């Protein structure tokens, strides 16, 4: 249905922009198949409602539609004049063009690579100064998007469509079915994250794409929750990862292991030949991260964190006893 509406809006925009005189609703109905079908299969009112919604949607997208009240023997006429809907000339300096080129290269491993490359070609044809050194910079960033969930979630977030997927939380033995209204995706420290409204929990949540199993399935219907004006995925993930936390935790890490923990340690003390003792920031979600290190990490405190890690390890091992 989303594709059908997009096609209908495109047809209406083309009709309004490629006419030299205002067109009446009757003429537009005769020219656009979807309108003709609505009129024949439903009613005049159904067609009128569809047309008014589409006209409002086009105006919201930025199309300037003029209404002429005296053009057709008293009937209203509609026209999108080219001079009022023409985009200004694109003017980019060398630094701005270089930034666009760099941004396009970021998506080489995703399906957007074709669209990004095509956009650069169009800008180049318009005279944008990309320079002779394009494609031969010494430093080229990459944001990998290898997870199968990336493309369907990006599309669902763009189209504001709810989705369902199976998700395995860190340290959990079994997957859970989640029903989510996707807001935004962001790459942070080499991992892609989705922020959205979790319908089952009635609150905002963040999901790591690498923990999504199976296919992402789009659902019909509108969002139930309110989409915030600004979605700071990175700040939310950092909060759950213990970034900026005021509390601290004490853990022992096996020598030669736990390098991500060592990079954010506030203090590090060598205990013996096999273990180091670290003081690390303690925030919500740290237990899930520590459980991933398995026997290479021993939690000394605080006690609630130790208990959290023990519970997670027991769930993974499927036993009732254990130590962390």
Coordinates of N, CA and C in Angstrom, one line a residue, residues 90-230:
X90 N 22.7 24.2 -7.4 CA 23.6 23.6 -6.4 C 24.9 24.2 -6.5
X91 N 25.4 24.8 -5.3 CA 26.7 25.4 -5.3 C 27.5 24.9 -4.1
X92 N 28.5 24.1 -4.4 CA 29.3 23.5 -3.4 C 30.8 23.9 -3.6
X93 N 31.5 24.2 -2.6 CA 32.9 24.5 -2.7 C 33.6 23.1 -2.7
X94 N 35.0 23.2 -2.8 CA 35.8 22.0 -2.9 C 35.7 21.2 -1.6
X95 N 35.7 21.9 -0.4 CA 35.6 21.2 0.9 C 34.3 20.5 1.1
X96 N 33.2 21.2 0.7 CA 31.9 20.5 0.8 C 31.7 19.3 -0.1
X97 N 32.3 19.4 -1.4 CA 32.2 18.3 -2.3 C 33.1 17.1 -1.7
X98 N 34.2 17.4 -1.1 CA 35.0 16.4 -0.5 C 34.3 15.7 0.6
X99 N 33.5 16.4 1.4 CA 32.8 15.8 2.5 C 31.7 14.9 2.0
X100 N 31.0 15.3 0.9 CA 30.0 14.5 0.3 C 30.6 13.2 -0.3
X101 N 31.8 13.3 -0.9 CA 32.4 12.1 -1.5 C 32.8 11.2 -0.4
X102 N 33.3 11.7 0.7 CA 33.7 10.9 1.9 C 32.5 10.2 2.5
X103 N 31.4 10.9 2.6 CA 30.2 10.3 3.1 C 29.6 9.2 2.2
X104 N 29.7 9.4 0.9 CA 29.2 8.3 0.0 C 30.1 7.1 0.1
X105 N 31.4 7.2 0.3 CA 32.2 6.0 0.4 C 31.9 5.2 1.6
X106 N 31.4 5.8 2.7 CA 31.0 5.1 3.9 C 30.1 4.0 3.6
X107 N 29.2 4.1 2.6 CA 28.2 3.1 2.4 C 28.5 2.1 1.3
X108 N 29.8 1.9 1.1 CA 30.2 1.0 0.0 C 29.7 -0.5 0.3
X109 N 29.6 -0.8 1.6 CA 29.2 -2.2 1.9 C 27.7 -2.4 2.1
X110 N 26.9 -1.3 1.9 CA 25.5 -1.4 2.1 C 24.8 -1.2 0.7
X111 N 23.5 -1.5 0.6 CA 22.8 -1.4 -0.6 C 22.7 0.0 -1.1
X112 N 22.9 1.0 -0.2 CA 22.8 2.4 -0.6 C 24.0 2.8 -1.4
X113 N 25.0 1.9 -1.6 CA 26.2 2.3 -2.4 C 25.8 2.7 -3.8
X114 N 24.8 2.1 -4.5 CA 24.4 2.4 -5.8 C 23.8 3.8 -5.8
X115 N 22.9 4.1 -4.8 CA 22.3 5.4 -4.8 C 23.3 6.5 -4.5
X116 N 24.2 6.2 -3.6 CA 25.3 7.2 -3.3 C 26.1 7.5 -4.5
X117 N 26.5 6.5 -5.2 CA 27.3 6.6 -6.4 C 26.6 7.4 -7.5
X118 N 25.3 7.1 -7.7 CA 24.5 7.8 -8.6 C 24.3 9.3 -8.3
X119 N 24.2 9.6 -7.0 CA 24.1 11.0 -6.6 C 25.3 11.8 -6.9
X120 N 26.5 11.1 -6.7 CA 27.7 11.8 -7.0 C 27.9 12.1 -8.5
X121 N 27.5 11.1 -9.3 CA 27.5 11.3 -10.7 C 26.7 12.5 -11.2
X122 N 25.5 12.6 -10.6 CA 24.6 13.7 -11.0 C 25.2 15.1 -10.6
X123 N 25.8 15.1 -9.4 CA 26.4 16.3 -8.9 C 27.7 16.7 -9.8
X124 N 28.4 15.6 -10.2 CA 29.6 15.9 -11.0 C 29.1 16.4 -12.4
X125 N 28.0 15.9 -12.9 CA 27.5 16.4 -14.2 C 27.0 17.9 -14.1
X126 N 26.6 18.2 -12.8 CA 26.1 19.6 -12.6 C 27.3 20.6 -12.4
X127 N 28.5 20.1 -12.4 CA 29.7 21.0 -12.3 C 30.2 21.1 -10.9
X128 N 29.9 20.2 -10.0 CA 30.4 20.3 -8.6 C 31.9 19.9 -8.7
X129 N 32.8 20.7 -8.1 CA 34.2 20.5 -8.2 C 34.7 19.4 -7.2
X130 N 34.6 18.1 -7.7 CA 35.1 17.0 -6.8 C 36.6 16.9 -6.8
X131 N 37.3 17.4 -7.8 CA 38.8 17.4 -7.8 C 39.4 16.2 -8.4
X132 N 40.6 16.3 -8.7 CA 41.3 15.2 -9.4 C 41.7 14.1 -8.5
X133 N 41.8 14.4 -7.2 CA 42.3 13.3 -6.2 C 41.2 12.5 -5.7
X134 N 40.0 12.6 -6.3 CA 38.8 11.8 -5.8 C 39.1 10.3 -5.9
X135 N 38.9 9.6 -4.8 CA 39.1 8.1 -4.9 C 40.5 7.7 -4.5
X136 N 41.4 8.7 -4.2 CA 42.8 8.4 -3.9 C 43.2 9.0 -2.6
X137 N 42.3 9.2 -1.6 CA 42.6 9.8 -0.3 C 43.3 8.7 0.5
X138 N 44.2 9.2 1.4 CA 45.0 8.3 2.2 C 44.1 7.7 3.3
X139 N 43.1 8.3 3.8 CA 42.2 7.8 4.8 C 40.8 7.7 4.3
X140 N 40.2 6.5 4.3 CA 38.8 6.3 3.8 C 38.1 5.6 4.9
X141 N 37.1 6.2 5.5 CA 36.3 5.5 6.6 C 35.4 4.4 6.0
X142 N 35.1 3.5 6.8 CA 34.1 2.4 6.4 C 33.2 2.2 7.6
X143 N 31.9 2.1 7.3 CA 30.9 1.7 8.3 C 30.3 0.5 7.8
X144 N 30.7 -0.7 8.2 CA 30.1 -1.9 7.7 C 28.7 -2.1 8.1
X145 N 27.9 -2.7 7.2 CA 26.5 -2.9 7.5 C 26.2 -4.3 7.1
X146 N 26.8 -5.3 7.7 CA 26.7 -6.7 7.3 C 25.5 -7.4 7.8
X147 N 24.9 -6.9 8.9 CA 23.8 -7.6 9.5 C 22.6 -7.6 8.6
X148 N 22.0 -8.8 8.5 CA 20.8 -8.9 7.6 C 19.7 -8.0 8.0
X149 N 19.6 -7.6 9.3 CA 18.5 -6.8 9.8 C 18.7 -5.4 9.4
X150 N 19.8 -4.9 8.9 CA 20.1 -3.5 8.7 C 19.1 -2.9 7.6
X151 N 19.0 -3.5 6.5 CA 18.2 -3.0 5.4 C 16.7 -2.9 5.7
X152 N 16.1 -4.0 6.2 CA 14.7 -3.9 6.5 C 14.4 -2.9 7.7
X153 N 15.3 -2.8 8.6 CA 15.1 -1.9 9.7 C 15.2 -0.4 9.2
X154 N 16.2 -0.2 8.4 CA 16.4 1.2 7.8 C 15.1 1.6 7.0
X155 N 14.6 0.6 6.2 CA 13.4 0.9 5.4 C 12.2 1.1 6.4
X156 N 12.1 0.3 7.4 CA 10.9 0.5 8.3 C 11.0 1.8 9.1
X157 N 12.2 2.2 9.5 CA 12.3 3.5 10.2 C 12.0 4.6 9.3
X158 N 12.4 4.5 8.0 CA 12.1 5.6 7.0 C 10.6 5.7 6.8
X159 N 9.9 4.5 6.6 CA 8.5 4.5 6.3 C 7.6 4.5 7.5
X160 N 8.2 4.6 8.7 CA 7.4 4.6 10.0 C 6.5 3.4 10.0
X161 N 7.1 2.2 9.9 CA 6.3 0.9 9.9 C 6.8 0.1 11.1
X162 N 5.9 -0.4 12.0 CA 6.3 -1.3 13.1 C 6.9 -2.6 12.5
X163 N 7.8 -3.2 13.3 CA 8.4 -4.5 12.9 C 8.4 -5.5 14.1
X164 N 8.6 -6.7 13.8 CA 8.8 -7.8 14.8 C 10.0 -8.5 14.4
X165 N 10.7 -9.0 15.4 CA 11.9 -9.8 15.2 C 12.3 -10.6 16.5
X166 N 13.1 -11.6 16.3 CA 13.5 -12.4 17.5 C 14.9 -11.8 17.9
X167 N 15.0 -11.6 19.3 CA 16.2 -11.0 19.8 C 16.8 -11.8 21.0
X168 N 18.1 -11.9 20.9 CA 18.8 -12.6 22.0 C 19.6 -11.6 22.8
X169 N 19.1 -11.3 24.1 CA 19.8 -10.4 24.9 C 21.2 -11.0 25.3
X170 N 22.1 -10.1 25.6 CA 23.4 -10.5 26.1 C 23.3 -11.4 27.3
X171 N 23.9 -12.6 27.2 CA 23.9 -13.5 28.3 C 22.6 -14.3 28.4
X172 N 21.7 -14.1 27.5 CA 20.4 -14.9 27.6 C 20.6 -16.2 26.8
X173 N 19.9 -17.3 27.3 CA 20.0 -18.6 26.6 C 19.0 -18.7 25.5
X174 N 17.9 -18.0 25.6 CA 16.8 -18.1 24.6 C 16.5 -16.8 24.0
X175 N 16.0 -16.8 22.7 CA 15.6 -15.6 22.1 C 14.2 -15.2 22.5
X176 N 13.9 -13.9 22.3 CA 12.6 -13.4 22.7 C 12.0 -12.7 21.4
X177 N 10.7 -12.8 21.3 CA 10.0 -12.1 20.2 C 9.8 -10.6 20.6
X178 N 10.2 -9.7 19.8 CA 10.0 -8.3 20.2 C 9.2 -7.6 19.1
X179 N 8.3 -6.7 19.5 CA 7.5 -5.9 18.6 C 7.9 -4.4 18.8
X180 N 8.5 -3.8 17.8 CA 9.2 -2.5 17.9 C 8.7 -1.5 16.9
X181 N 8.6 -0.3 17.3 CA 8.4 0.8 16.3 C 9.8 1.5 16.1
X182 N 10.5 1.2 15.0 CA 11.8 1.7 14.8 C 11.9 3.2 14.6
X183 N 12.8 3.9 15.3 CA 13.0 5.3 15.2 C 14.3 5.6 14.3
X184 N 15.4 5.1 14.7 CA 16.7 5.4 14.1 C 17.7 4.4 14.3
X185 N 18.7 4.3 13.4 CA 19.8 3.4 13.5 C 21.1 4.2 13.6
X186 N 22.1 3.7 14.3 CA 23.3 4.4 14.5 C 24.5 3.4 14.7
X187 N 25.6 3.7 14.2 CA 26.8 2.9 14.4 C 27.6 3.5 15.5
X188 N 28.0 2.6 16.5 CA 28.8 3.1 17.6 C 29.8 2.0 18.0
X189 N 31.0 2.4 17.9 CA 32.1 1.5 18.3 C 32.1 0.2 17.5
X190 N 31.8 0.3 16.2 CA 31.8 -0.9 15.4 C 30.6 -1.8 15.4
X191 N 29.5 -1.3 16.1 CA 28.3 -2.1 16.1 C 27.1 -1.2 15.7
X192 N 26.1 -1.8 15.0 CA 24.9 -1.0 14.7 C 23.8 -1.2 15.7
X193 N 23.2 -0.2 16.1 CA 22.1 -0.2 17.1 C 20.8 0.4 16.5
X194 N 19.7 -0.1 17.0 CA 18.4 0.4 16.7 C 17.8 1.0 17.9
X195 N 17.2 2.2 17.8 CA 16.5 2.8 18.9 C 15.0 2.8 18.5
X196 N 14.1 2.5 19.4 CA 12.7 2.5 19.0 C 11.8 2.3 20.2
X197 N 10.5 2.2 20.0 CA 9.5 2.0 21.0 C 9.2 0.6 21.1
X198 N 9.5 -0.1 22.2 CA 9.2 -1.5 22.4 C 7.7 -1.6 22.9
X199 N 6.8 -2.1 22.1 CA 5.4 -2.2 22.4 C 5.1 -3.1 23.6
X200 N 5.9 -4.2 23.7 CA 5.7 -5.2 24.7 C 6.0 -4.6 26.1
X201 N 7.0 -3.7 26.1 CA 7.5 -3.2 27.4 C 6.9 -1.7 27.6
X202 N 6.3 -1.2 26.6 CA 5.7 0.1 26.7 C 6.7 1.2 27.0
X203 N 8.0 1.1 26.4 CA 9.0 2.1 26.7 C 10.0 2.1 25.5
X204 N 10.9 3.1 25.5 CA 11.9 3.2 24.5 C 13.0 2.1 24.9
X205 N 13.6 1.5 23.8 CA 14.6 0.5 24.0 C 15.7 0.7 22.9
X206 N 16.8 0.1 23.1 CA 17.9 0.1 22.1 C 18.3 -1.4 21.9
X207 N 18.5 -1.8 20.6 CA 18.8 -3.2 20.3 C 20.0 -3.2 19.4
X208 N 20.9 -4.1 19.7 CA 22.1 -4.3 18.9 C 21.7 -5.3 17.7
X209 N 22.0 -4.8 16.5 CA 21.6 -5.6 15.3 C 22.2 -7.0 15.3
X210 N 23.4 -7.1 15.8 CA 24.0 -8.4 15.7 C 23.4 -9.5 16.6
X211 N 22.5 -9.0 17.5 CA 21.7 -9.9 18.4 C 20.3 -10.2 17.9
X212 N 20.0 -9.7 16.7 CA 18.7 -10.0 16.1 C 18.9 -11.3 15.3
X213 N 18.0 -12.2 15.6 CA 18.1 -13.5 14.8 C 16.8 -13.7 13.9
X214 N 17.0 -14.4 12.8 CA 15.9 -14.6 11.9 C 15.6 -13.3 11.1
X215 N 14.4 -13.3 10.5 CA 14.0 -12.2 9.6 C 13.3 -11.1 10.4
X216 N 13.5 -9.8 9.9 CA 12.7 -8.7 10.4 C 11.5 -8.6 9.6
X217 N 10.3 -8.6 10.3 CA 9.0 -8.6 9.6 C 8.3 -7.3 9.8
X218 N 8.0 -6.6 8.7 CA 7.2 -5.4 8.8 C 5.7 -5.7 9.1
X219 N 5.1 -4.8 9.9 CA 3.7 -5.0 10.2 C 2.9 -3.8 9.7
X220 N 1.6 -3.9 9.6 CA 0.8 -2.8 9.1 C 0.4 -2.0 10.3
X221 N -0.3 -0.8 10.0 CA -0.7 0.0 11.1 C 0.3 1.2 11.4
X222 N -0.2 2.1 12.2 CA 0.6 3.3 12.5 C 1.3 3.1 13.8
X223 N 2.3 4.0 14.1 CA 3.0 3.9 15.4 C 2.0 4.2 16.5
X224 N 2.2 3.6 17.7 CA 1.4 3.9 18.9 C 2.1 4.9 19.7
X225 N 3.4 4.8 19.8 CA 4.2 5.8 20.6 C 4.5 7.0 19.8
X226 N 5.0 8.0 20.5 CA 5.4 9.3 19.9 C 6.8 9.3 19.6
X227 N 7.2 9.6 18.3 CA 8.6 9.6 17.9 C 9.2 10.9 18.4
X228 N 10.3 10.8 19.2 CA 10.9 12.0 19.6 C 11.5 12.8 18.5
X229 N 11.6 14.1 18.7 CA 12.2 15.0 17.6 C 13.7 14.7 17.4
X230 N 14.4 14.3 18.4 CA 15.8 13.9 18.3 C 16.1 12.6 19.0

